[in-house]
């Protein structure tokens, strides 16, 4: 968690003894990447990007627009 602050982390795979785990990391700093965490070295290293041409996710923000009937539709 300290290696990827403010990013979403999911366990993707692990060794039998959980000494090495592959993590799926998603956030504004690293984008969408796979990382390897080594428990004995207490180190995380990025293995590669999930999508080669996407360096970071797009900014998400709330907007709204009027529908044909005049109702305002909120979206992200």
Steps between C-alpha positions, in 0.01 A plus 500: 500500500789736573649439156178612329337771716148612405473230233270199481684170546368152427667163543542339159719197577736367767766242574402204721646662812385854410862623504445647153174641376394654172282806553269687269545871575272779377533869579592846384873462567576165335200452272398136458801274558602161630757493779699233681537526878776298667429443870863418590645806328204723598506639148243554230599532137284574198484209256320684222197696395165332452442719192822588320392837359322628813740666745241632746123484529290792382373745758153413625261783574129549540307681228134522407310554178137567409304210349246552219217523754684769701606271785859557614714183478802477738795298367872440559 
